[in-house]
Structure formats: structure tokens, C-alpha cells
PDB file of C-alpha atoms and ligand atoms in Angstrom:
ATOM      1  CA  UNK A   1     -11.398 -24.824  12.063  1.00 88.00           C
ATOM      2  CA  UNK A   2      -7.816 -24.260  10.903  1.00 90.00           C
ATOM      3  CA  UNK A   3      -6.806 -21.838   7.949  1.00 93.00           C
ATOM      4  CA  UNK A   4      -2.956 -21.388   7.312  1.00 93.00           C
ATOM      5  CA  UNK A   5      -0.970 -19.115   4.745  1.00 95.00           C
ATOM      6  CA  UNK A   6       0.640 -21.661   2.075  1.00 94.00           C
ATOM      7  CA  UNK A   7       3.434 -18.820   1.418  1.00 96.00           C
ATOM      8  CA  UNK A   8       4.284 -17.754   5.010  1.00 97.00           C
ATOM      9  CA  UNK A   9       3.908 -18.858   8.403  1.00 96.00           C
ATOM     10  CA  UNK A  10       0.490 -17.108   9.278  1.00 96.00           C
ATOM     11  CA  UNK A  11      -2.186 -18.905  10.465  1.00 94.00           C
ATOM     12  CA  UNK A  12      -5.946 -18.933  12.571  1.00 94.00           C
ATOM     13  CA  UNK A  13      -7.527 -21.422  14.475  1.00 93.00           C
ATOM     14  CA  UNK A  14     -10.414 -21.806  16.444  1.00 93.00           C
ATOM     15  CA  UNK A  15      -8.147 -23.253  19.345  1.00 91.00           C
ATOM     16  CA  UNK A  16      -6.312 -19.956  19.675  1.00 88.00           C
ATOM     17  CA  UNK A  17     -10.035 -18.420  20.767  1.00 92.00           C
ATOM     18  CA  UNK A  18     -11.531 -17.121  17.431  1.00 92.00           C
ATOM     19  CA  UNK A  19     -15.099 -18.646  16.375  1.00 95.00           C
ATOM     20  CA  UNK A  20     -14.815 -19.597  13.031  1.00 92.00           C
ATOM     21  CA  UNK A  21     -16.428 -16.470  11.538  1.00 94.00           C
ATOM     22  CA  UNK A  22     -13.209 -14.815  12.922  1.00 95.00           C
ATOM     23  CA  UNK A  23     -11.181 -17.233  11.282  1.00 94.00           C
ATOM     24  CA  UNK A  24     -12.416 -16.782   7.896  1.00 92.00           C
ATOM     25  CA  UNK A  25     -12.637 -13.289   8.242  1.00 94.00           C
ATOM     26  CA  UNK A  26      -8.719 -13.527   9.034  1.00 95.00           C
ATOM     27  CA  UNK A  27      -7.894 -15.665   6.217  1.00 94.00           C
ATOM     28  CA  UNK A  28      -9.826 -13.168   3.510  1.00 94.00           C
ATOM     29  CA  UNK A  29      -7.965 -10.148   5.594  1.00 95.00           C
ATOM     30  CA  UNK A  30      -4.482 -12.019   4.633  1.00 96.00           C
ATOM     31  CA  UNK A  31      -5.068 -12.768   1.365  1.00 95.00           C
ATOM     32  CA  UNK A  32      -6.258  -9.184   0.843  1.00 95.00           C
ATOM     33  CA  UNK A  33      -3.197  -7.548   2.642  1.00 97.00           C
ATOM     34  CA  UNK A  34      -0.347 -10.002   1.085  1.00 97.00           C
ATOM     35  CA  UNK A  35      -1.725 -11.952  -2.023  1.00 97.00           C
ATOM     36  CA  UNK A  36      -1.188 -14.983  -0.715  1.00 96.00           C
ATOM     37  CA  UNK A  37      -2.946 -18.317  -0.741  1.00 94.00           C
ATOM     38  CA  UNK A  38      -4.903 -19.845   2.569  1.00 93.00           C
ATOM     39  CA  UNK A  39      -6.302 -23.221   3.037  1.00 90.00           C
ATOM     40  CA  UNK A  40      -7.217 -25.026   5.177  1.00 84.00           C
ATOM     41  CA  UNK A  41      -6.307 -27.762   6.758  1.00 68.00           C
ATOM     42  CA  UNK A  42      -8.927 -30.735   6.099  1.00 65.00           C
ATOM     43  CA  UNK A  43      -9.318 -33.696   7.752  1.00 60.00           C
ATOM     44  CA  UNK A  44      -8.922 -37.196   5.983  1.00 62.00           C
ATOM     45  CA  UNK A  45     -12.645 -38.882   3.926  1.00 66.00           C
ATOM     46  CA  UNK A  46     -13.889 -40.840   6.828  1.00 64.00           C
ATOM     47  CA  UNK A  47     -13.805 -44.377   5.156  1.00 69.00           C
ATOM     48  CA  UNK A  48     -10.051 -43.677   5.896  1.00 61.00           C
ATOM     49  CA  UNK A  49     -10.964 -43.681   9.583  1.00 61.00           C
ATOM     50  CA  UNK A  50     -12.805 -46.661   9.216  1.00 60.00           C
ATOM     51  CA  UNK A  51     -10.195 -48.792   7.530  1.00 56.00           C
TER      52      UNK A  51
HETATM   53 ZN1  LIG B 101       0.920 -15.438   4.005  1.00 63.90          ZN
END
């Protein structure tokens, strides 16, 4: 799981250590503090993959 800020350049990932609880918690955390939007990054439909 990947979350990043679309205003600034925060971010959380599960490959810097955090389980993805953490993660989410983070993202809610930074919205809360700052106001700004987080999404995530999201992998492309798998008949994508296929073709
Ligand atoms: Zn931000």
C-alpha cells in the first residue's frame, strides 16, 4: 500500500516499514493536520495486464 499527498510531497508506504493500518492512519493524520487531499496510488484493471 501507497498513499501520497496530491498538494505536497508527503507520502506512506508499506515499503518504508508501516503495515497498512499505519499507513492509513498517516494519511487521515495529514489530511487532518493540513487539509489536503491523499490517494493512493492504484494499480492498473488487470485485463490491462493481460493484454
Ligand atoms: Zn500534503
Amino acid at each position: 500500500m501507497h498513499k501520497y499527498c496530491l498538494e505536497c510531497d508527503w507520502h506512506a508506504s508499506t515499503e518504508d516499514g508501516c503495515t497498512p493500518e499505519e499507513v492509513s492512519k498517516r494519511a487521515i493524520d495529514h489530511f487532518v493536520e493540513t487539509g489536503h487531499a491523499v490517494d493512493s496510488i492504484r494499480l492498473p484493471p488487470p485485463e490491462i495486464l493481460v493484454n
